[in-house]
Coordinates of C-alpha atoms in Angstrom, one line a residue:
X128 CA 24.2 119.7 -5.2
X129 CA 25.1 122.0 -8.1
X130 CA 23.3 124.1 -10.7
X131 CA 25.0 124.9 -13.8
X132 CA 24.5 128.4 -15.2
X133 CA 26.5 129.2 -17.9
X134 CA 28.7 126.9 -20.4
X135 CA 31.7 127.4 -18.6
X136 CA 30.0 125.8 -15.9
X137 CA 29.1 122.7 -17.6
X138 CA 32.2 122.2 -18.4
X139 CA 33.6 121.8 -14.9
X140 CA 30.4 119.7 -14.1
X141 CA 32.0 117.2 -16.8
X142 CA 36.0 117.3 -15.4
X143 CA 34.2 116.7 -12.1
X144 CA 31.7 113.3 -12.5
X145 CA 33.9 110.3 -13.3
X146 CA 32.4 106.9 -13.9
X147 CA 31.1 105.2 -11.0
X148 CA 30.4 108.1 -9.2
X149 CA 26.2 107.9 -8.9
X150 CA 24.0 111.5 -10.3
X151 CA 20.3 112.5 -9.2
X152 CA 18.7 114.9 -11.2
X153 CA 14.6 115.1 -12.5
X154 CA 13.9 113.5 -15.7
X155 CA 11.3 112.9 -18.5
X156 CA 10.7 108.7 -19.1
X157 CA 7.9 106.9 -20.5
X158 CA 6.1 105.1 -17.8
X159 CA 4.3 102.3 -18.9
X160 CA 1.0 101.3 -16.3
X161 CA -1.4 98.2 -17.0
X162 CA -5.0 98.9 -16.5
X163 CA -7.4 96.9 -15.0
X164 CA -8.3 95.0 -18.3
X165 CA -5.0 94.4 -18.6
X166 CA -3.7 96.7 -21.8
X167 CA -0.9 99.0 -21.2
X168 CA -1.0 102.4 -21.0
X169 CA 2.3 104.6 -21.6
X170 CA 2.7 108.3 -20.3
X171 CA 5.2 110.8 -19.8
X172 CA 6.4 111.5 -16.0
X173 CA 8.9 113.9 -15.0
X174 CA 10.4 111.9 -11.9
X175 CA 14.1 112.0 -9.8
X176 CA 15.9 109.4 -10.3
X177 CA 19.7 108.8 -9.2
X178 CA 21.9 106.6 -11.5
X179 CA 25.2 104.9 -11.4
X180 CA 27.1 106.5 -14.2
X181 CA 28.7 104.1 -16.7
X182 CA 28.9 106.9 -19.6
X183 CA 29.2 110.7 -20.2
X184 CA 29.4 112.6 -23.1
X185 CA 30.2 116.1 -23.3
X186 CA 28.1 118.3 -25.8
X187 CA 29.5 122.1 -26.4
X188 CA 27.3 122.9 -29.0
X189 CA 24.4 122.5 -27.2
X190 CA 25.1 123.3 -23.7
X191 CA 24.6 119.8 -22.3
X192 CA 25.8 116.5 -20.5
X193 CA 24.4 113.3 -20.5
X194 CA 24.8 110.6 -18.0
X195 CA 24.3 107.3 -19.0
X196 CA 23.7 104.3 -16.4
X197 CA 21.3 102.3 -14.1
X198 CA 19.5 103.1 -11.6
X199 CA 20.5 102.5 -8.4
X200 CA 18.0 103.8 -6.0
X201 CA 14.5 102.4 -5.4
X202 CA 11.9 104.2 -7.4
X203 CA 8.1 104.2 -7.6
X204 CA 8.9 104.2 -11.4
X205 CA 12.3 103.0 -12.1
X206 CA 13.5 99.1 -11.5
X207 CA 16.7 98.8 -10.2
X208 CA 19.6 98.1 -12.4
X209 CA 17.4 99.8 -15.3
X210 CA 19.2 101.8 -18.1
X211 CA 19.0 105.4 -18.2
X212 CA 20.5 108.6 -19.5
X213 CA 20.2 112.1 -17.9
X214 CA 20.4 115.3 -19.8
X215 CA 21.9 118.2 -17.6
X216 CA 21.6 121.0 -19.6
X217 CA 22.1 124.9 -18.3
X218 CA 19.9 125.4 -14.8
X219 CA 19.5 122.4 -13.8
X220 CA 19.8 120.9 -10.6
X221 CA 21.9 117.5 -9.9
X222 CA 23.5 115.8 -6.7
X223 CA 26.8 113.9 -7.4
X224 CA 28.1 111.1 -5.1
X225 CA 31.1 109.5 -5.2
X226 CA 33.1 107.3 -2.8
X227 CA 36.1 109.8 -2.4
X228 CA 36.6 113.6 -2.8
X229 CA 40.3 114.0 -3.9
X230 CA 42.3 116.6 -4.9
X231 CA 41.0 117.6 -8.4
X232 CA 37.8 116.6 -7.8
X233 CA 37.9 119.5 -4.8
X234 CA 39.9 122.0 -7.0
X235 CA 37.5 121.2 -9.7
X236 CA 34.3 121.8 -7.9
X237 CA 36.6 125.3 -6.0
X238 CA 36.9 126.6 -9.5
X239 CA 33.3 125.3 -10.9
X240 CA 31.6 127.8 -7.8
X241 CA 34.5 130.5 -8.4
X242 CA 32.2 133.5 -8.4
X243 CA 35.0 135.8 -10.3
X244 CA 35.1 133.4 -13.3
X245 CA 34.6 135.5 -16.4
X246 CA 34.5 134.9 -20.1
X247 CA 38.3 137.0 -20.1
X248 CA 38.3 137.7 -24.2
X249 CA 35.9 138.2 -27.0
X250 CA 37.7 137.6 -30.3
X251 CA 36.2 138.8 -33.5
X252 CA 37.5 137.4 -36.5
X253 CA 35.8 139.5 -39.4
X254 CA 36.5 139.8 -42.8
X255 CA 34.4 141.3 -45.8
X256 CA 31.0 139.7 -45.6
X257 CA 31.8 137.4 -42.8
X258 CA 32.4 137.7 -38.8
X259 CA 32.7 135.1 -36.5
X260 CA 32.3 135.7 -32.9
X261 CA 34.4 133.6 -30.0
X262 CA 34.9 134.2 -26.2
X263 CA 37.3 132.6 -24.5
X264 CA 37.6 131.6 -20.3
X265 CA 39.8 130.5 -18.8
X266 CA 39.0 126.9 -19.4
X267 CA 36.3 127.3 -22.8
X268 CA 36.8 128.6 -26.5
X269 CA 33.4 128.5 -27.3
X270 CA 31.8 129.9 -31.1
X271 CA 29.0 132.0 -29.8
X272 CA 27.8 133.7 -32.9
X273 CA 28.3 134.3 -36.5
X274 CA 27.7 137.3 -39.4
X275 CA 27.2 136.5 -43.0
X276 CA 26.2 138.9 -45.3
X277 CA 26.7 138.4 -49.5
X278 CA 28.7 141.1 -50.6
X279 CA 28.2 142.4 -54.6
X280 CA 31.6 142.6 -56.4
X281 CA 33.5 146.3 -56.3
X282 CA 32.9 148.3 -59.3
X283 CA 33.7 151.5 -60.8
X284 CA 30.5 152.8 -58.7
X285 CA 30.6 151.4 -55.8
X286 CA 27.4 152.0 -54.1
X287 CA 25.6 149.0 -53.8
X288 CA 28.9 147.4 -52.2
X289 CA 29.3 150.3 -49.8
X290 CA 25.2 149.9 -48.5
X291 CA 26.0 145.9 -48.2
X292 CA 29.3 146.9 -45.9
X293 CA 27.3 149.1 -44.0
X294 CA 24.7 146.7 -43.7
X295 CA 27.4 143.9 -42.7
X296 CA 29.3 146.0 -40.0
X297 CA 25.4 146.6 -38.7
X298 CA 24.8 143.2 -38.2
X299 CA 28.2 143.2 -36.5
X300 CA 27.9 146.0 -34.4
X301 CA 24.4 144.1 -33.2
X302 CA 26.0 140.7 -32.5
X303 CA 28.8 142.7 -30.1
X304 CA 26.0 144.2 -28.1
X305 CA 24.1 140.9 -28.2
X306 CA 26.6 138.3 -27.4
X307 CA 29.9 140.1 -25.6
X308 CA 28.9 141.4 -22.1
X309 CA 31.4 144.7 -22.8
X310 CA 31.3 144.8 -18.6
X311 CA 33.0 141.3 -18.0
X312 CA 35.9 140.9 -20.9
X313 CA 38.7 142.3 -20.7
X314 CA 39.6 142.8 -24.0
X315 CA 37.4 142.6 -27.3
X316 CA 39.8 141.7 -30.0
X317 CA 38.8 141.9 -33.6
X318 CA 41.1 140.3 -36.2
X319 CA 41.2 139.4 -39.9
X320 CA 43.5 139.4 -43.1
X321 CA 42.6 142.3 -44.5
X322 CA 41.8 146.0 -43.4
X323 CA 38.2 145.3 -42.6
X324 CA 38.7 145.1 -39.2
X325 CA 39.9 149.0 -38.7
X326 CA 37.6 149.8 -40.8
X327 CA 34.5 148.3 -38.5
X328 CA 36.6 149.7 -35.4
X329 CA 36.5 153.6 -37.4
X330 CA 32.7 152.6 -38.1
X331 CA 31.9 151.3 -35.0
X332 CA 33.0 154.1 -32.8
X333 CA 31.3 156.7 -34.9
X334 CA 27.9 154.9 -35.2
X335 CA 28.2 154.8 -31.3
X336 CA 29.0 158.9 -30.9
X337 CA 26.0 159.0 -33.4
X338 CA 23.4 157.2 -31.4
X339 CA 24.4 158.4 -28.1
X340 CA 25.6 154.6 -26.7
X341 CA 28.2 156.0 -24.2
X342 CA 28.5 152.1 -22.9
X343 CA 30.6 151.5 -26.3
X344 CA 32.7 155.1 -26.4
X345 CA 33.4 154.0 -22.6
X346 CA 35.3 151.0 -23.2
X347 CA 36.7 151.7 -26.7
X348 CA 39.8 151.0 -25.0
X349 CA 38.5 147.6 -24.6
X350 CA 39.1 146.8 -29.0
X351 CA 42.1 145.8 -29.9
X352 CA 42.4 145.3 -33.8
X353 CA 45.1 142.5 -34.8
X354 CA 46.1 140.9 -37.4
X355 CA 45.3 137.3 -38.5
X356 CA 45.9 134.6 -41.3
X357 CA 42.0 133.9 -41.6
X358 CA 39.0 133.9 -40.1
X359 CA 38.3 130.4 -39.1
X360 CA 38.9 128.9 -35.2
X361 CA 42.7 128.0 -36.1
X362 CA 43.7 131.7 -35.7
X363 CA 42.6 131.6 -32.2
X364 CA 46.4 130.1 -31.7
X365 CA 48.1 132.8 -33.4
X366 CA 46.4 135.5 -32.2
X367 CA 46.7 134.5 -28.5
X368 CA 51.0 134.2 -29.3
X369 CA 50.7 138.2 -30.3
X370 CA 52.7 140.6 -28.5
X371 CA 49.6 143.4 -29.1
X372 CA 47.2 140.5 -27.8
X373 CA 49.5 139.2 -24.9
X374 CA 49.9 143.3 -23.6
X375 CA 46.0 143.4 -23.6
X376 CA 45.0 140.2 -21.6
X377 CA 48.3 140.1 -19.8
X378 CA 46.3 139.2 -16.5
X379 CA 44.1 136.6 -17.8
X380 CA 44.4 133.0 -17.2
X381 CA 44.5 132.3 -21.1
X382 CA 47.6 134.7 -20.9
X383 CA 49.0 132.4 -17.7
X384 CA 49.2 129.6 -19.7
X385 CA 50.7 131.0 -23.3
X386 CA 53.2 132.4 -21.3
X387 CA 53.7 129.0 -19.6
X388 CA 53.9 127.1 -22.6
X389 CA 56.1 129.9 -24.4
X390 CA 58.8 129.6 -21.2
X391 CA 58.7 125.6 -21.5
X392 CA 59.4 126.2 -25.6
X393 CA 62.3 128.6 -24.3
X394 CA 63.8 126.0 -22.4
X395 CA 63.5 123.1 -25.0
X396 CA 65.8 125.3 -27.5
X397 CA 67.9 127.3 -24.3
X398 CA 68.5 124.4 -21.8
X399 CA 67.1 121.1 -23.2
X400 CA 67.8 119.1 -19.7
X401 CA 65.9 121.5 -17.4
X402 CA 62.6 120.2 -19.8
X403 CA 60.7 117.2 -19.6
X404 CA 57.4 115.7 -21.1
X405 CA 55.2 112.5 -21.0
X406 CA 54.3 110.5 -17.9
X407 CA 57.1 108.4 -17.4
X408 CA 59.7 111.3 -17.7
X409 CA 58.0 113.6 -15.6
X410 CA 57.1 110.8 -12.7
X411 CA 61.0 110.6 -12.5
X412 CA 61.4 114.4 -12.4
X413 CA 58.3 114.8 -9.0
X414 CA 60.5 112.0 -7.3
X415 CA 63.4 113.6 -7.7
X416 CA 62.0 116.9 -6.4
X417 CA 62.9 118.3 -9.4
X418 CA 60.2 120.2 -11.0
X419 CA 59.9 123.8 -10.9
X420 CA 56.6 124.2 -13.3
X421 CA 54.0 121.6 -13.9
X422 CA 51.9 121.6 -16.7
X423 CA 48.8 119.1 -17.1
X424 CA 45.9 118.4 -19.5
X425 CA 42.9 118.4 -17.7
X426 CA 41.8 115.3 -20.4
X427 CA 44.6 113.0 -18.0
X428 CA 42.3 113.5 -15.3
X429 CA 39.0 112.1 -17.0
X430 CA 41.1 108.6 -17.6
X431 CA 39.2 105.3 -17.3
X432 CA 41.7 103.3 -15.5
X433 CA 41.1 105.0 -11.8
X434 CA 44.9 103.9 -10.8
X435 CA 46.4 106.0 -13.3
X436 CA 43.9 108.9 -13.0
X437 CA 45.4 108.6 -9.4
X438 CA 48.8 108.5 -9.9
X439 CA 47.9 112.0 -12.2
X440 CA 46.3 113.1 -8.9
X441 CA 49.2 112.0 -6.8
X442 CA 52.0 113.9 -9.2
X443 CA 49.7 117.0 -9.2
X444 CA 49.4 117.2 -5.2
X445 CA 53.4 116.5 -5.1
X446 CA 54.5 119.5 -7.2
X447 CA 51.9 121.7 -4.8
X448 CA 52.6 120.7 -1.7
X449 CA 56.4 121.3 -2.1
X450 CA 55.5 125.0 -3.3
X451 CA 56.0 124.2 -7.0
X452 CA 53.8 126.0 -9.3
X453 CA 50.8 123.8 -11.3
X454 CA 48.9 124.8 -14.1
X455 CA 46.1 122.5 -15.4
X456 CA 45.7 123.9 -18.8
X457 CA 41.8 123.1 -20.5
X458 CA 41.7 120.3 -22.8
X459 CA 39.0 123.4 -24.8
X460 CA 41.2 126.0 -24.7
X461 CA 44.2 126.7 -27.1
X462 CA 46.4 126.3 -25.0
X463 CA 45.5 123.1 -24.1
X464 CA 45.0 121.6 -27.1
X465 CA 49.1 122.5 -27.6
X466 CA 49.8 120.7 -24.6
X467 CA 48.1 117.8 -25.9
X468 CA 51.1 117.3 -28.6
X469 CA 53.2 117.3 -26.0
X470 CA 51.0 113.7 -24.4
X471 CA 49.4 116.4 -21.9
X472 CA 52.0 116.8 -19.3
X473 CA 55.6 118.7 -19.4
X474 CA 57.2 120.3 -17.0
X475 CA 60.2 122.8 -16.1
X476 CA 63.0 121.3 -14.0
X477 CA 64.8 123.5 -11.1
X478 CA 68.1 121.7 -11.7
X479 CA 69.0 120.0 -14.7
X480 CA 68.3 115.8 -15.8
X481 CA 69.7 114.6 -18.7
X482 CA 69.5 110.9 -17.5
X483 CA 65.3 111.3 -18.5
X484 CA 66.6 111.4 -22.2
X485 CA 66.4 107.5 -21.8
X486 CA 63.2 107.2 -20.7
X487 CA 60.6 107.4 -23.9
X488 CA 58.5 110.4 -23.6
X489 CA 55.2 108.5 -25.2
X490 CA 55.7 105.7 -22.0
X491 CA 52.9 105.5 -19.6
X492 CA 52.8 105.9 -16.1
X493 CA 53.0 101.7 -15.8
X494 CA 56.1 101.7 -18.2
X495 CA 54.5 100.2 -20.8
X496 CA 54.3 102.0 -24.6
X497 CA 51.1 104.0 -25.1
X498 CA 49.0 101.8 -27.4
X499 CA 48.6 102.5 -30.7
X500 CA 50.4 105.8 -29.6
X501 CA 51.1 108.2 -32.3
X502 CA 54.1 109.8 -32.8
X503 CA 54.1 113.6 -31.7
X504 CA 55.9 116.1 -33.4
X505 CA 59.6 117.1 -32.2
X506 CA 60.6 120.0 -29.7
X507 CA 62.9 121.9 -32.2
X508 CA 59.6 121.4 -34.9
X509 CA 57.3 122.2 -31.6
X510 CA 58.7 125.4 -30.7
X511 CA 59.5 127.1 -33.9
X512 CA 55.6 126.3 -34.5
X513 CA 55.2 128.3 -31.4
X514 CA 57.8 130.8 -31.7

């Protein structure tokens, strides 16, 4: 029985409940009764009701799962077999059932109750006029606020654009104390083209001395100001790959990762047969004993077809148990999403296999081609992208 609090939560909730696998949880339905006269009434009824899940769909936004499937426990108000969906939304209570606990359904539900998880980083991305607001876990990159203020053009008095930048950095400085707990991250970064960002740190740190909030002046050394290409959710990648960045979160689990990938992209250009990627390849290299570093999607562990999500399971628990090191990167982080390109699994070999060079990289597990697969970019293309 779990309760999710925060996002971050939710999100392990959804890794964790694979189809099949039956959830109770209270619900609103329309209950229709037949009176006496026979006409039908319809009401609303909060009532528990357990289902056999057929269906789930994962909504950030909104901080919420739903469950779709029939019922499959008797119910003063349910029939058996009838459809319904569940919305588990933040504080909630649900049961999950399922015919086997394995591996990362154990890890998963470990790191899900973790009670040092953390949002790690708070990136700003703020520009003239505009500021969005992002914290990343080690498993989420979730948008969590956003700043837009219409700023007048710069002329040769400038006094009506200096009140709207004041008025912008306010609104700023007020999502910060709003929406980034200052005594959890580890590192507040605030990025952008353009100079705005020192400027709002300058600002920011005086307003605070002004008004006496010592919380801020405290953990000045929290801001790090860095630069980036834009604004928008795609500089989240670049900003994580800087040197500045890395020295700041350097113990974070969205650090682990980078670092991970960044070591595999080494290899690819350094020693090409100590690499692999893609199922097939990478089966070859566990039964070998080859692998030193395995890397997996946590997306390969939510597949339909229960054989191969095991033989994912089976590969994972084979790297650990010979001491190998795992990392299963978040299909919502950054890093994950590079790993994706890369079909979602790579790994660093202790001893070189050149022989895996035959075995297609896009394969599956069976041996078969990936249907409809589409063709990922190149290592050399890969890694300068990275570099």
């Amino acid at each position: 029985t779990l309760i999710g609090e925060e996002s971050e939560d939710l999100w392990h909730l959804y890794n964790l409940v694979s189809k099949g696998d039956t959830v109770k949880a209270s619900t609103i339905r329309k209950i229709q009764k037949e009176g006496s006269t026979g006409s039908v009434q319809t009401e609303t009824k909060k009532i528990m009701i357990t289902i056999e899940v057929k269906a789930i769909e994962y909504d950030a936004a909104g901080d919420c799962i739903r469950f779709s499937g029939k019922n499959c426990e008797e119910n003063q108000w349910v029939k058996m077999g009838a459809h319904h969906t569940l919305d588990i939304e933040l504080n909630n209570k649900l049961t999950i059932g399922k015919d086997c606990w394995d591996f990362m359904h154990l890890q998963a539900l470990e790191a899900a109750t973790d009670v040092h998880k953390t949002a790690e980083v708070a990136v700003v991305l703020i520009e003239a006029g505009t500021a969005n607001f992002h914290l990343l876990t080690a498993v989420l990159a979730k948008d969590v606020h956003r700043v837009a203020v219409a700023l007048p053009r710069k002329r040769l008095t400038t006094t009506g654009y200096d009140k709207a930048i004041v008025r912008f950095f306010e609104q700023v400085y007020a999502g910060i104390k709003d929406h980034i707990n200052l005594e959890l991250v580890k590192c507040v970064v605030l990025a952008g083209p353009g100079f705005v960002k020192d400027d709002f740190l300058t600002w920011m740190l005086q307003r605070a001395n002004s008004s006496g909030e010592t919380h801020i002046l405290q953990k000045k050394g929290t801001f790090v100001p860095a630069h980036a290409s834009c604004v928008h959710r795609q500089a989240l990648k670049e900003l994580l790959a800087d040197e500045q960045v890395q020295k700041s979160i350097s113990n974070t689990k969205a650090a682990e990762h980078l670092k991970a990938l960044e070591n595999f992209y080494q290899m690819v250009k350094n020693e090409p047969d100590r690499v692999c990627y893609g199922p097939r390849q990478v089966k070859e290299a566990v039964e070998k004993g080859a692998v030193s570093i395995l890397m997996v999607a946590d997306s390969l562990f939510r597949n339909a077809n229960v054989a191969t999500r095991r033989q994912y399971v089976e590969i994972t628990e084979t790297v650990k148990d010979v001491g190998s090191t795992v990392h299963i990167f978040s299909s919502q982080h950054v890093s994950g999403q590079q790993l994706a390109q890369l079909t979602g699994i790579a790994a660093v070999l202790r001893f070189p296999l050149p022989e895996l060079d035959d075995i297609d990289s896009d394969a599956g597990l069976s041996g078969d081609e990936e249907e409809a697969a589409e063709k990922r970019p190149g290592f050399d293309e890969d890694a300068d992208a990275f570099m």
